[in-house]
């Protein structure tokens, strides 16, 4: 059902190109997961999928702990705190006048402009963080291609 013909003629979605996003030769990743284990034994999991559509799409983060869970929903701009010791759930809605991207685009651009205008000397997104992020991505890519784990020491 997701060929360009079907999207154009049978659904109300407009395709973004003549190529099928699900074809094996596009280089697109439609889903992926990563498990990170820290020296302390704590672990984190990251998972994404890009085929969920419309209301099924979700963008956020959940942090689980013994005493509670914190959930950030970047679509609704809401933070929820679930208290595991009671039934209490606290919700905070953020008044976001910024980008609908859900990321820190406005913060990064504003900081860059301030750096260029000499209003600040400190970047909120230093180059070393980008290098670390790229290294983690490269190790994750190698792990998925070779079906083995690779250490990441930052």
mmCIF file of N, CA, C and O in Angstrom, residues 1-2 7 11 13 22 49-57:
data_model
loop_
_atom_site.group_PDB
_atom_site.id
_atom_site.type_symbol
_atom_site.label_atom_id
_atom_site.label_comp_id
_atom_site.label_asym_id
_atom_site.label_seq_id
_atom_site.Cartn_x
_atom_site.Cartn_y
_atom_site.Cartn_z
ATOM 1 N N UNK A 1 0.809 -1.217 0.000
ATOM 2 C CA UNK A 1 0.000 0.000 0.000
ATOM 3 C C UNK A 1 0.843 1.267 0.000
ATOM 4 O O UNK A 1 0.310 2.334 -0.118
ATOM 5 N N UNK A 2 2.146 1.187 0.146
ATOM 6 C CA UNK A 2 2.933 2.400 0.255
ATOM 7 C C UNK A 2 3.747 2.706 -0.990
ATOM 8 O O UNK A 2 4.718 3.443 -0.923
ATOM 9 N N UNK A 7 0.066 5.837 -2.851
ATOM 10 C CA UNK A 7 0.018 7.041 -2.023
ATOM 11 C C UNK A 7 -0.644 8.180 -2.790
ATOM 12 O O UNK A 7 -1.483 8.904 -2.265
ATOM 13 N N UNK A 11 -4.577 7.290 -1.425
ATOM 14 C CA UNK A 11 -4.556 7.930 -0.107
ATOM 15 C C UNK A 11 -4.428 9.420 -0.287
ATOM 16 O O UNK A 11 -4.156 9.919 -1.364
ATOM 17 N N UNK A 13 -2.115 11.267 1.107
ATOM 18 C CA UNK A 13 -0.742 11.704 1.369
ATOM 19 C C UNK A 13 -0.040 12.006 0.058
ATOM 20 O O UNK A 13 -0.233 11.322 -0.931
ATOM 21 N N UNK A 22 10.761 2.478 1.448
ATOM 22 C CA UNK A 22 10.943 1.152 2.008
ATOM 23 C C UNK A 22 11.833 0.260 1.141
ATOM 24 O O UNK A 22 12.064 -0.888 1.450
ATOM 25 N N UNK A 49 11.591 4.414 15.398
ATOM 26 C CA UNK A 49 11.048 3.883 14.153
ATOM 27 C C UNK A 49 10.459 5.054 13.383
ATOM 28 O O UNK A 49 9.981 6.017 13.957
ATOM 29 N N UNK A 50 10.559 4.960 12.082
ATOM 30 C CA UNK A 50 10.133 6.063 11.230
ATOM 31 C C UNK A 50 8.952 5.696 10.350
ATOM 32 O O UNK A 50 8.585 6.444 9.471
ATOM 33 N N UNK A 51 8.354 4.543 10.576
ATOM 34 C CA UNK A 51 7.215 4.167 9.756
ATOM 35 C C UNK A 51 5.899 4.397 10.463
ATOM 36 O O UNK A 51 4.844 4.285 9.851
ATOM 37 N N UNK A 52 5.921 4.741 11.753
ATOM 38 C CA UNK A 52 4.683 5.048 12.465
ATOM 39 C C UNK A 52 4.120 6.349 11.900
ATOM 40 O O UNK A 52 4.843 7.308 11.691
ATOM 41 N N UNK A 53 2.847 6.362 11.634
ATOM 42 C CA UNK A 53 2.237 7.519 10.989
ATOM 43 C C UNK A 53 1.163 8.159 11.851
ATOM 44 O O UNK A 53 0.561 7.527 12.688
ATOM 45 N N UNK A 54 0.951 9.403 11.569
ATOM 46 C CA UNK A 54 -0.150 10.198 12.119
ATOM 47 C C UNK A 54 -0.193 10.092 13.642
ATOM 48 O O UNK A 54 0.797 10.326 14.299
ATOM 49 N N UNK A 55 -1.308 9.687 14.218
ATOM 50 C CA UNK A 55 -1.455 9.632 15.665
ATOM 51 C C UNK A 55 -0.580 8.605 16.360
ATOM 52 O O UNK A 55 -0.382 8.661 17.569
ATOM 53 N N UNK A 56 -0.040 7.650 15.603
ATOM 54 C CA UNK A 56 0.817 6.620 16.201
ATOM 55 C C UNK A 56 2.236 7.133 16.432
ATOM 56 O O UNK A 56 2.991 6.546 17.193
ATOM 57 N N UNK A 57 2.592 8.222 15.766
ATOM 58 C CA UNK A 57 3.933 8.776 15.927
ATOM 59 C C UNK A 57 4.132 9.325 17.327
ATOM 60 O O UNK A 57 3.219 9.888 17.929
#
